[in-house]
PDB file of C-alpha atoms in Angstrom:
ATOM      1  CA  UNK A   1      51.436 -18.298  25.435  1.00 48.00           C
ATOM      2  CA  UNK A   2      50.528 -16.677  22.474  1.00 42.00           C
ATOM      3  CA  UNK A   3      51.423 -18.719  20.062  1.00 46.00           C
ATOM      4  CA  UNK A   4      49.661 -21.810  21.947  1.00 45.00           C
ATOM      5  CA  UNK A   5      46.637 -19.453  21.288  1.00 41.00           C
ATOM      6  CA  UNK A   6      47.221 -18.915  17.823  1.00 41.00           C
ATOM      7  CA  UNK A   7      48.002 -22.096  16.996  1.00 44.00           C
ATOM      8  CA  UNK A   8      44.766 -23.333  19.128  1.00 43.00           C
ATOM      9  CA  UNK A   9      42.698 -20.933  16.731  1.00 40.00           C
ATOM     10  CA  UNK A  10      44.237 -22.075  13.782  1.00 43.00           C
ATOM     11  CA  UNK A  11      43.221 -25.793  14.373  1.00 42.00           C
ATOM     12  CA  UNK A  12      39.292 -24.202  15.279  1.00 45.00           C
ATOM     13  CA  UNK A  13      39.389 -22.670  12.161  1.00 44.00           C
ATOM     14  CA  UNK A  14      40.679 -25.307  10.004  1.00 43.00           C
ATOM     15  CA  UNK A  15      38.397 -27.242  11.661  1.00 42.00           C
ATOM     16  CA  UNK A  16      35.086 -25.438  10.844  1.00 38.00           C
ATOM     17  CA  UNK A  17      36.442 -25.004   7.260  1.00 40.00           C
ATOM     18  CA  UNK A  18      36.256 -28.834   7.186  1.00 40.00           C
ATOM     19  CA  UNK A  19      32.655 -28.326   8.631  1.00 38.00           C
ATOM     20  CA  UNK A  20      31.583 -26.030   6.093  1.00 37.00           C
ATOM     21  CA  UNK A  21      32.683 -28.249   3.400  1.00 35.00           C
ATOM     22  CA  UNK A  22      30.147 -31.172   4.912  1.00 37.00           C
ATOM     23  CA  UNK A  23      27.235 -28.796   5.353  1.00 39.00           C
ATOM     24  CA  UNK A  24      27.433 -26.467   2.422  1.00 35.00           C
ATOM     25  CA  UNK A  25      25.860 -28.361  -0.861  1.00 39.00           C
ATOM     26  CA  UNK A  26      22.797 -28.720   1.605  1.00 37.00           C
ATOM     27  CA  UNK A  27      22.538 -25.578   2.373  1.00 33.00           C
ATOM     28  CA  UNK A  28      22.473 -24.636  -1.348  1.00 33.00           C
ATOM     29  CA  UNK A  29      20.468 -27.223  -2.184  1.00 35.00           C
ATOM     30  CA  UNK A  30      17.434 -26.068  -0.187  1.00 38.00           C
ATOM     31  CA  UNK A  31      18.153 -21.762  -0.120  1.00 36.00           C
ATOM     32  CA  UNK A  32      17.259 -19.868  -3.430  1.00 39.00           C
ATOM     33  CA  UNK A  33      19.602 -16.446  -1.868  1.00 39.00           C
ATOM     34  CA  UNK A  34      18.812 -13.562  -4.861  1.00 42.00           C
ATOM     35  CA  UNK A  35      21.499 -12.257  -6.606  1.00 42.00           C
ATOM     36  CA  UNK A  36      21.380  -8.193  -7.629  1.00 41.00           C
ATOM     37  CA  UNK A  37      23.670  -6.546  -9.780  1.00 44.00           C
ATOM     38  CA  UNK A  38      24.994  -3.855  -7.073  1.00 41.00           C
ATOM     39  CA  UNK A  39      24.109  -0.899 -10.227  1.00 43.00           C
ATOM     40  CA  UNK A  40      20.517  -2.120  -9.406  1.00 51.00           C
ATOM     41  CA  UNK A  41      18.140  -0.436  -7.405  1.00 76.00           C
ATOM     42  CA  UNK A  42      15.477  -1.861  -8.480  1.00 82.00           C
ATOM     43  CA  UNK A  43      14.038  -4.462  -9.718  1.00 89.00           C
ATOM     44  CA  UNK A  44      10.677  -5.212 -11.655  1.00 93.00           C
ATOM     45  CA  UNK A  45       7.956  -7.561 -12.276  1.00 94.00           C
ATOM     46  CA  UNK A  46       5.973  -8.049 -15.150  1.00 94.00           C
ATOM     47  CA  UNK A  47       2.327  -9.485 -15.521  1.00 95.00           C
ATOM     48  CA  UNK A  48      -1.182  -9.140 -16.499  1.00 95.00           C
ATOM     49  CA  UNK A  49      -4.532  -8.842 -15.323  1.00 95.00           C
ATOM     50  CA  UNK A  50      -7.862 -10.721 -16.726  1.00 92.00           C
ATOM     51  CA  UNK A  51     -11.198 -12.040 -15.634  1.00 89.00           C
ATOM     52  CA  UNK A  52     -13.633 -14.005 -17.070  1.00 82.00           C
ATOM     53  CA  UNK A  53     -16.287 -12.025 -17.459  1.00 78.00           C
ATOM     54  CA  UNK A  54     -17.359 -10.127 -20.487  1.00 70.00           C
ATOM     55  CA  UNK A  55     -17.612  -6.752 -18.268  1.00 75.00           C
ATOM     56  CA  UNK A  56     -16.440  -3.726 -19.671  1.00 76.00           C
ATOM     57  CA  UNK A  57     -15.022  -1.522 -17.259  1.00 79.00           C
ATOM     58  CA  UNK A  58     -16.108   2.307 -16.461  1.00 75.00           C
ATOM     59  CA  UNK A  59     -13.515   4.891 -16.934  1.00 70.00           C
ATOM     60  CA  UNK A  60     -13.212   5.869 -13.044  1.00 74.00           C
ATOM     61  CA  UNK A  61     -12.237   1.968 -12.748  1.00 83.00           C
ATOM     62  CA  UNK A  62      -8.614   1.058 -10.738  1.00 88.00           C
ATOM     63  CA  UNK A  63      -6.280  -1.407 -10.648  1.00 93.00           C
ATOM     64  CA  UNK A  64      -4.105  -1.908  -7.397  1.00 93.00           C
ATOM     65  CA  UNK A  65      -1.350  -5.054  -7.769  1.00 95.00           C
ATOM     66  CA  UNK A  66       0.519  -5.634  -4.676  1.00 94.00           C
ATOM     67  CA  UNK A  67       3.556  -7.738  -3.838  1.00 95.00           C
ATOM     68  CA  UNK A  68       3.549  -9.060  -0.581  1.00 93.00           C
ATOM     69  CA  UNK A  69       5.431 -11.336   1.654  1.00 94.00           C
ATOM     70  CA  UNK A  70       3.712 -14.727   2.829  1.00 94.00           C
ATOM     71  CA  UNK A  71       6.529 -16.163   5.163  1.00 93.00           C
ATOM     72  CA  UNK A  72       4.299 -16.626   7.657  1.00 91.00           C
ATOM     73  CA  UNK A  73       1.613 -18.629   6.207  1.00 85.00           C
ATOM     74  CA  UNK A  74      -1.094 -17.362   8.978  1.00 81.00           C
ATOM     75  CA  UNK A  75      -0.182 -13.749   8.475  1.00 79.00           C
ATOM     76  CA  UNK A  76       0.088 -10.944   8.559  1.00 85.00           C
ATOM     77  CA  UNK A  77       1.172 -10.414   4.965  1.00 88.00           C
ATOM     78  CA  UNK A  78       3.124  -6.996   4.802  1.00 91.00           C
ATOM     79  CA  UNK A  79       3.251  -5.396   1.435  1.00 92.00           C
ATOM     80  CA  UNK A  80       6.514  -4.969   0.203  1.00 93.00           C
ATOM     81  CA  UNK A  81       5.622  -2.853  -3.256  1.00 93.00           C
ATOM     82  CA  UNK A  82       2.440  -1.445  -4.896  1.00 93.00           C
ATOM     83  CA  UNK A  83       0.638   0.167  -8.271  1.00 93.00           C
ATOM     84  CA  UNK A  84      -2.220   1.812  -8.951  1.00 91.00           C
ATOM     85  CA  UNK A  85      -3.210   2.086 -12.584  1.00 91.00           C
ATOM     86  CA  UNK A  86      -6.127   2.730 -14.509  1.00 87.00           C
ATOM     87  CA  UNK A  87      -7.200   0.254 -16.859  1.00 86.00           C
ATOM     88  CA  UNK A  88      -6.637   1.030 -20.867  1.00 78.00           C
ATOM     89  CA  UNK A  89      -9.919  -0.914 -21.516  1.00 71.00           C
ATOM     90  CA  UNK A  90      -8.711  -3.862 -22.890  1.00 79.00           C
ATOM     91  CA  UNK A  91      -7.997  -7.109 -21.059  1.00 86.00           C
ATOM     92  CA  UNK A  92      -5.598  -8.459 -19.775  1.00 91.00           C
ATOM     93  CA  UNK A  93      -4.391  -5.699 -18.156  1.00 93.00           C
ATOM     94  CA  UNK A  94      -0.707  -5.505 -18.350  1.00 94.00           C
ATOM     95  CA  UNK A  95       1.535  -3.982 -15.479  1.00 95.00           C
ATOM     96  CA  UNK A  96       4.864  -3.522 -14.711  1.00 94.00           C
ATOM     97  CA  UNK A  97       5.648  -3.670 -10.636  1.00 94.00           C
ATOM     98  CA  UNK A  98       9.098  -2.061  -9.324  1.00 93.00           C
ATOM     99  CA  UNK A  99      10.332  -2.932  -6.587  1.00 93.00           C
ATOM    100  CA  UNK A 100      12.994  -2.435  -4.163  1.00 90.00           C
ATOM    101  CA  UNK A 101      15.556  -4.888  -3.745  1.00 85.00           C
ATOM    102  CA  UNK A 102      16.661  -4.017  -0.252  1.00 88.00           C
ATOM    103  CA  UNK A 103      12.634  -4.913   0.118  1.00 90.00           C
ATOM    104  CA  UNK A 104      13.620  -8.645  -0.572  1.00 91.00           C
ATOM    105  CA  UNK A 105      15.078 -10.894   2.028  1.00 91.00           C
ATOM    106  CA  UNK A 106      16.525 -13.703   1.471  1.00 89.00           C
ATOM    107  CA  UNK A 107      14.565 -17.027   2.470  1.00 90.00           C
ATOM    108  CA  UNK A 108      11.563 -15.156   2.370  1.00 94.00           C
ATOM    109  CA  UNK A 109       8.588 -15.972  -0.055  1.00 94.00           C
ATOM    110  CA  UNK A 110       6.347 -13.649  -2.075  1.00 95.00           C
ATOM    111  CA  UNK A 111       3.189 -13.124  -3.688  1.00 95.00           C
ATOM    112  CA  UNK A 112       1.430 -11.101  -6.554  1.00 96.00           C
ATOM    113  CA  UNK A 113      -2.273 -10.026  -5.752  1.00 95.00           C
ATOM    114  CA  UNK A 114      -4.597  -7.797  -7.059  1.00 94.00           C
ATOM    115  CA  UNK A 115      -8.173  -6.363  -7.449  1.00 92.00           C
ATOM    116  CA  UNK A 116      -9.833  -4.125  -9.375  1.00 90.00           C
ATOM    117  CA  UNK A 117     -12.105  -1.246  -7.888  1.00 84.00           C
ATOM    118  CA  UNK A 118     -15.028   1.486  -9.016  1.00 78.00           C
ATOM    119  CA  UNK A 119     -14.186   4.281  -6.253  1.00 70.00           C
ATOM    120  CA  UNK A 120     -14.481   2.882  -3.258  1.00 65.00           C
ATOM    121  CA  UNK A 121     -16.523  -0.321  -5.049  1.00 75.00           C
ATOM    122  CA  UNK A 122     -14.694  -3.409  -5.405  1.00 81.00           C
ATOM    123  CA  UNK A 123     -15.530  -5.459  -8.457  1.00 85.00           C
ATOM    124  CA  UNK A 124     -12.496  -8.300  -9.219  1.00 88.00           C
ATOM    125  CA  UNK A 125      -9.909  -9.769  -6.449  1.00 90.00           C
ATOM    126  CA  UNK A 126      -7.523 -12.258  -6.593  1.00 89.00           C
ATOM    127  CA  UNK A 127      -9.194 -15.463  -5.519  1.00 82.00           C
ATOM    128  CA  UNK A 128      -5.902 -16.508  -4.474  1.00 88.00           C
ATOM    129  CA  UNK A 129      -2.159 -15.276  -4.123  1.00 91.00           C
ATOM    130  CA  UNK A 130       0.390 -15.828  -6.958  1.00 94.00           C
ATOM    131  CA  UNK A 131       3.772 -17.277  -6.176  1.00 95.00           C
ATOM    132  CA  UNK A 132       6.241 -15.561  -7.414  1.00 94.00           C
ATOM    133  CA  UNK A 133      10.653 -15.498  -7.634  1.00 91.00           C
ATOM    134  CA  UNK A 134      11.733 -12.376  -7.252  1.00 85.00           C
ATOM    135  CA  UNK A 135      14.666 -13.190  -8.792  1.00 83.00           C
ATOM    136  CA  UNK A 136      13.793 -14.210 -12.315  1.00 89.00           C
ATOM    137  CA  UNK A 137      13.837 -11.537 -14.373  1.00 85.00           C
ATOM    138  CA  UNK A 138      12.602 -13.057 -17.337  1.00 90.00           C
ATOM    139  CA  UNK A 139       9.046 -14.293 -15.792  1.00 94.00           C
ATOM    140  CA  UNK A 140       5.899 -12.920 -16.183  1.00 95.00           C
ATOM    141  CA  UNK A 141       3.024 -13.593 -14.282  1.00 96.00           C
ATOM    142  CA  UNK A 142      -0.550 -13.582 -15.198  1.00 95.00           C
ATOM    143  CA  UNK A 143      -3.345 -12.874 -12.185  1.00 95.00           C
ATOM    144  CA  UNK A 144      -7.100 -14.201 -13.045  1.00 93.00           C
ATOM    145  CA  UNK A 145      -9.262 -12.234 -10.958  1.00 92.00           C
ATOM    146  CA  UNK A 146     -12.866 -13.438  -9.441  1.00 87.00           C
ATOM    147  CA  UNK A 147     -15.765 -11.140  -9.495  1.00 83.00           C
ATOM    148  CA  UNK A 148     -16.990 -10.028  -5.855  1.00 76.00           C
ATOM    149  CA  UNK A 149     -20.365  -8.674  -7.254  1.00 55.00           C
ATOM    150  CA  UNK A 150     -22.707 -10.970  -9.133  1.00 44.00           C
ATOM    151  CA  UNK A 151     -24.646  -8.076  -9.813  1.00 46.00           C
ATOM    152  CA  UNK A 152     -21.645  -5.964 -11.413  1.00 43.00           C
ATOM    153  CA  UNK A 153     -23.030  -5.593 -14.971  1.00 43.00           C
ATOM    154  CA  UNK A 154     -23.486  -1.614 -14.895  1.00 45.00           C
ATOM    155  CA  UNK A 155     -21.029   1.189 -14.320  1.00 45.00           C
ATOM    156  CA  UNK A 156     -21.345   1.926 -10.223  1.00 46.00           C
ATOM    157  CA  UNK A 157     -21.146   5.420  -9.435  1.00 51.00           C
ATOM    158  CA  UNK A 158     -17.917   6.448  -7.373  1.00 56.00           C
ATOM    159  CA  UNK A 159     -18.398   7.425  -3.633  1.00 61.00           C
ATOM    160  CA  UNK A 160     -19.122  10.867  -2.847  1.00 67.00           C
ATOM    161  CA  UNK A 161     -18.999  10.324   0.578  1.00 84.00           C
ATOM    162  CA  UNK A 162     -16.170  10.331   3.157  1.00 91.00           C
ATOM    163  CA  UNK A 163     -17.345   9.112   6.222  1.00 91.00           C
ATOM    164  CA  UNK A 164     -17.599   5.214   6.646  1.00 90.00           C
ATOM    165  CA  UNK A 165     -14.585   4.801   4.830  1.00 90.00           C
ATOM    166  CA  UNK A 166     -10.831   4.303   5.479  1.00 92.00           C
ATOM    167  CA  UNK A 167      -8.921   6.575   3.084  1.00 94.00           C
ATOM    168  CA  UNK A 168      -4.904   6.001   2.271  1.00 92.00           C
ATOM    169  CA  UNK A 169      -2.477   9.218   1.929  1.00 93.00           C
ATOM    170  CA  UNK A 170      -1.707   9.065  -1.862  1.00 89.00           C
ATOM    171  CA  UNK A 171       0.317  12.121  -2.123  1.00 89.00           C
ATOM    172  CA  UNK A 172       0.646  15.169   0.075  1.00 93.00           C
ATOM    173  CA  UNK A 173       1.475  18.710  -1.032  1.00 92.00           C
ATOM    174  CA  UNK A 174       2.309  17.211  -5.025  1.00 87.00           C
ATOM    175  CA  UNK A 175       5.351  15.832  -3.161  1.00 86.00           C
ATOM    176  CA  UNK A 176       4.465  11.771  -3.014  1.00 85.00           C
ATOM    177  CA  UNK A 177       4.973   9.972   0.144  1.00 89.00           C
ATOM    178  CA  UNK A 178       7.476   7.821   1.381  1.00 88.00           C
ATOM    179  CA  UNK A 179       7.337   4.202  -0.392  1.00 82.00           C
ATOM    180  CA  UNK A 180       5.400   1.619   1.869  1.00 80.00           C
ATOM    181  CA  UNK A 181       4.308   4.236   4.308  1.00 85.00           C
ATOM    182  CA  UNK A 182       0.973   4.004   5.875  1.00 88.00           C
ATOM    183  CA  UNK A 183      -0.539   6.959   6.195  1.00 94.00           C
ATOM    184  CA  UNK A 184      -4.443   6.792   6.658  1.00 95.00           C
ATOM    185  CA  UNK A 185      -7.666   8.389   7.952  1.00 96.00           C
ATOM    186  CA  UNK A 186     -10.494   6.379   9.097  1.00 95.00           C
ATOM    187  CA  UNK A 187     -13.719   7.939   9.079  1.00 95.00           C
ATOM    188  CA  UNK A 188     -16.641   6.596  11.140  1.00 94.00           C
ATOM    189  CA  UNK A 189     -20.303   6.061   9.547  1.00 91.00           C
ATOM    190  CA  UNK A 190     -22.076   7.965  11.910  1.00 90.00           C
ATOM    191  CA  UNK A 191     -21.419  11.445  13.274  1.00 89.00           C
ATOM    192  CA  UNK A 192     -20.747  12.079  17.003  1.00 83.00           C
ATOM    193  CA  UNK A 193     -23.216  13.937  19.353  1.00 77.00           C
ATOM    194  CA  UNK A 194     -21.264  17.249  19.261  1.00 73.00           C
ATOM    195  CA  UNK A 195     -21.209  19.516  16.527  1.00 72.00           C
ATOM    196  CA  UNK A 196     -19.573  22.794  15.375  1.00 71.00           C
ATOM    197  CA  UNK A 197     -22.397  25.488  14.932  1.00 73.00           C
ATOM    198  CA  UNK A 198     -24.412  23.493  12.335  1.00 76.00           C
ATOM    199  CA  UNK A 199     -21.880  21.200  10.689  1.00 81.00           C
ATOM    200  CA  UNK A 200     -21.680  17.290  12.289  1.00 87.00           C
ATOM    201  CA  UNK A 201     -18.551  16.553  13.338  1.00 92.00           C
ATOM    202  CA  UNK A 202     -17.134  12.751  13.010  1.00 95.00           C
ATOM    203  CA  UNK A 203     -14.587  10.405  14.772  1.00 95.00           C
ATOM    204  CA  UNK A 204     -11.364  10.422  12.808  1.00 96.00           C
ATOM    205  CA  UNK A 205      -8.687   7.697  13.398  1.00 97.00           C
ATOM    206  CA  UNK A 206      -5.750   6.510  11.858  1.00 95.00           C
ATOM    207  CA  UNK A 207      -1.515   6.258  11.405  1.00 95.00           C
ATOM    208  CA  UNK A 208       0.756   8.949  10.421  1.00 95.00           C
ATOM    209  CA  UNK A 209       2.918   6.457   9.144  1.00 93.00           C
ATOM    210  CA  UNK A 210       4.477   5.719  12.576  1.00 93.00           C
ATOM    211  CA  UNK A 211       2.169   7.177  15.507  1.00 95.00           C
ATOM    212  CA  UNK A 212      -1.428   6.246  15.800  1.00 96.00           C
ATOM    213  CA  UNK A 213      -3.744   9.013  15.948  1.00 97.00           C
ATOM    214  CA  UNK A 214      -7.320   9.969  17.016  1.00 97.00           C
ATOM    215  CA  UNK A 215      -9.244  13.520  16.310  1.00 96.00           C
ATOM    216  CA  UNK A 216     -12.522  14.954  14.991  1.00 95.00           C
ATOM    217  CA  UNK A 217     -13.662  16.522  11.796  1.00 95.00           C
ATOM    218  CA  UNK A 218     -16.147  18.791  10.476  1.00 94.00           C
ATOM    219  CA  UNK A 219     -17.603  17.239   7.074  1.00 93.00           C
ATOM    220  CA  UNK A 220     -20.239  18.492   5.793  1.00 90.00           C
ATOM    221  CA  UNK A 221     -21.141  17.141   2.549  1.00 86.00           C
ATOM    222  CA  UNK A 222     -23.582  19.658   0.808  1.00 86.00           C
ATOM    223  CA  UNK A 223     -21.203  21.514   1.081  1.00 88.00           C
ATOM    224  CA  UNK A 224     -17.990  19.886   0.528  1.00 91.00           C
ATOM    225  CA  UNK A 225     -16.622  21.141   3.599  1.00 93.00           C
ATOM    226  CA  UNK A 226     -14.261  19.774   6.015  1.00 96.00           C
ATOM    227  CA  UNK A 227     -11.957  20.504   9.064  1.00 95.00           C
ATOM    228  CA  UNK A 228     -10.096  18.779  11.185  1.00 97.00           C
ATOM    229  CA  UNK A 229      -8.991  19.172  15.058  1.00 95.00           C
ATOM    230  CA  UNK A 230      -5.399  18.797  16.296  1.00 96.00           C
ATOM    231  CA  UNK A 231      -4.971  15.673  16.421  1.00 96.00           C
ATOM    232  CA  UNK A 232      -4.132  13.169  19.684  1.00 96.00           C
ATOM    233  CA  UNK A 233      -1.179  10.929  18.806  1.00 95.00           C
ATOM    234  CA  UNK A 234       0.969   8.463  20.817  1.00 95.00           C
ATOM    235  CA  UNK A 235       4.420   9.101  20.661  1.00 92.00           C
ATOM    236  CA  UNK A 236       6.524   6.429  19.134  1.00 91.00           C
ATOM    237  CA  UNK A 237      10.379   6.831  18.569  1.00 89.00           C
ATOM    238  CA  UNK A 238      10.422   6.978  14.894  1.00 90.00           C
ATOM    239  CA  UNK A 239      13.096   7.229  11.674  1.00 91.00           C
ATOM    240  CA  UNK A 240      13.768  10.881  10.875  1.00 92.00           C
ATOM    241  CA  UNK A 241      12.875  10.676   7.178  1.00 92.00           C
ATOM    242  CA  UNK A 242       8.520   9.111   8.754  1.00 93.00           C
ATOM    243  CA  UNK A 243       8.923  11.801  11.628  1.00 93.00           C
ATOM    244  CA  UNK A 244       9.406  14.224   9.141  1.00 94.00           C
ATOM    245  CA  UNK A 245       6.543  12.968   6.722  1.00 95.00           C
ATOM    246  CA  UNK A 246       4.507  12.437  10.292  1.00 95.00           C
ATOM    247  CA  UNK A 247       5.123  16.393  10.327  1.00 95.00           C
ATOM    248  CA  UNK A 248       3.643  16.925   7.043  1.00 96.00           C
ATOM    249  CA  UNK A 249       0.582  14.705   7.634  1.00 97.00           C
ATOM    250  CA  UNK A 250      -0.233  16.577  10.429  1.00 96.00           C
ATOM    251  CA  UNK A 251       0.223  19.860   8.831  1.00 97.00           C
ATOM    252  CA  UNK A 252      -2.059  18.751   5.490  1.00 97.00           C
ATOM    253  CA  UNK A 253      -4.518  18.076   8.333  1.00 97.00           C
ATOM    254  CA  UNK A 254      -4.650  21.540   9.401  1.00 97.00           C
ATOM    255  CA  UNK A 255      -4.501  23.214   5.927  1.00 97.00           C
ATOM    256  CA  UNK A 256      -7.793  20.586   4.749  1.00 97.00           C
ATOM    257  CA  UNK A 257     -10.627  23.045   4.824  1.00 96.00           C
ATOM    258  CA  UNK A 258     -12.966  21.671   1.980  1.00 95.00           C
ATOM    259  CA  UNK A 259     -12.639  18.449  -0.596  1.00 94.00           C
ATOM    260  CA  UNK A 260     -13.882  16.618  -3.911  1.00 90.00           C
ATOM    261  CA  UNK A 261     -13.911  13.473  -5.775  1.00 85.00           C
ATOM    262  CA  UNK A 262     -12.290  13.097  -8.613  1.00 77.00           C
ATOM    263  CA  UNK A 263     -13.555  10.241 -11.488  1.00 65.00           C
ATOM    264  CA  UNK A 264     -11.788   7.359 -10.064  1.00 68.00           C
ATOM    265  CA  UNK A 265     -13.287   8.049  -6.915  1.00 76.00           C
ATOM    266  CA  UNK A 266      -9.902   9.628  -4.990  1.00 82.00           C
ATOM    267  CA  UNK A 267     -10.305  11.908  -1.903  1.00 90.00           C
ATOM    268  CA  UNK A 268      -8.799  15.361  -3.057  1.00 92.00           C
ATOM    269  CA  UNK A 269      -8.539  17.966  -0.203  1.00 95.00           C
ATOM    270  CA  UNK A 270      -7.881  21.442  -0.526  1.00 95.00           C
ATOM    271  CA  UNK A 271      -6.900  24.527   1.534  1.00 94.00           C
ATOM    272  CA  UNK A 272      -8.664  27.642   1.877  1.00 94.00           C
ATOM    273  CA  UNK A 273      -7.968  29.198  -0.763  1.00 92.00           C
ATOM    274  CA  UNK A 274      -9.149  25.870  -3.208  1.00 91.00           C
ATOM    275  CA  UNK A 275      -5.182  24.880  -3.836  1.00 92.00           C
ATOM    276  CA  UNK A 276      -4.577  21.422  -3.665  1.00 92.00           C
ATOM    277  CA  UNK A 277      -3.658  19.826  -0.232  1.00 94.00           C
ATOM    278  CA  UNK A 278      -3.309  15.740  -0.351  1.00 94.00           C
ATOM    279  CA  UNK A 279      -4.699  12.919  -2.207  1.00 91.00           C
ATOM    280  CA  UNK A 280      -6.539   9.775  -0.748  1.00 91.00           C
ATOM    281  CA  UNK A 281      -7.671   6.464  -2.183  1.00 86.00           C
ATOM    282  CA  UNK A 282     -10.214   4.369  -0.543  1.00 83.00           C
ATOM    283  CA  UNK A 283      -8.349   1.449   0.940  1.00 70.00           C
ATOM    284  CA  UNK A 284     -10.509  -1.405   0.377  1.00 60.00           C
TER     285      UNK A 284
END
């Protein structure tokens, strides 16, 4: 009996060699699969940034270049890898992307935008999304940016405001945060009906990077105070390494008790005692 069995799979898999032969150049023709050297952790693209304009750019000026994947051409387009740098002043604006190569799938197809901000102001985008190969070492791309603002001709101050604005965790503690992690706080325009003693408190929303969240906050801005509640999450199962960071976010939450802007416009909160606490960026 057995060896009716192994002969039977020997003819299946003789047969599906034979298969394989027929369908393979097809398959090869039509699939670009990436190949990494397996020393490589990384991998990273080069480009640069211009617009047409003849605008020169204030010092508190940002550039953010994202890769993102646009598989599915109706979205949503996660983003696979990220920069933020601020611009030397001359144009075009060079940048150098790395990226994780467990990031890349195979099959899958990316894109390079970018825009260019003034705090929470956003002066250039991409008017469309660059195709890129992954791949290709040797490319480099260039990104032509449009100008949202007709009226951009003057350095825009930088916000000095936190509520109406969503604001992405840049760092926590001087530690960084996990690559590709979300972690956010939304702040609404207006503040709610309840107060604490005379400061207005407002509606704060948001992600730890796994769980969403809801709380209120204390801001008072003459004073550059600000506070938060314990925060209301949902409980998701997560990876240990986000629960973890989800453990820190809350924690920075508590420790927040006033802030400042710095000159690109970033959210800097500190603890009671003035040490530093976290970092936010406008996410525009």
């Amino acid at each position: 009996m057995k060896r009716h069995i192994l002969a039977a799979f020997t003819f299946g898999a003789t047969a599906l060699a034979s298969v394989s032969l027929v369908v393979l150049p097809a398959f090869i023709m039509n699939t670009v699969v990436p190949t990494y050297s397996a020393a490589s952790e990384t991998l990273t693209i080069h480009g640069d940034v211009t617009y047409l304009q003849r605008i020169e750019l204030p010092q508190h000026a940002y550039l953010v270049v994202q890769l993102v994947d646009v598989t599915n051409a109706d979205g949503p387009f996660p983003i696979v890898a990220e920069i933020a740098q601020q611009p030397n002043g001359s144009v075009p604006i060079e940048f150098d992307l790395p990226v994780d190569h467990a990031n890349i799938a195979p099959q899958h197809k990316y894109a390079l935008q970018a825009r260019i901000a003034v705090g929470d102001v956003l002066w250039f985008v991409s008017d469309e999304r660059k195709m890129i190969v992954p791949e290709d070492k040797n490319a480099r791309y260039e990104l032509v940016l449009g100008m949202v603002n007709q009226s951009t001709t003057t350095p825009k101050p930088v916000s000095t405001t936190i509520s109406g604005h969503e604001w992405k965790v840049e760092d926590m503690f001087g530690t960084g945060i996990i690559d590709n992690s979300h972690l956010t706080v939304a702040v609404e325009p207006k503040a709610e009906d309840k107060k604490a003693g005379d400061h207005p408190k407002y509606r704060i929303t948001g992600s730890g990077g796994c769980n969403r969240y809801t709380t209120s906050a204390v801001i008072d801005d003459e004073r550059d105070i600000i506070s938060f509640d314990p925060p209301a999450m949902t409980f998701m199962a997560c990876a240990e390494a986000i629960s973890q960071q989800e453990s820190r976010f809350i924690e920075m939450l508590a420790k927040a008790k006033s802030y400042m802007f710095d000159d690109l416009g970033r959210l800097i909160l500190k603890d009671e005692n003035g040490n530093y606490v976290a970092r936010l960026v406008p996410d525009l």
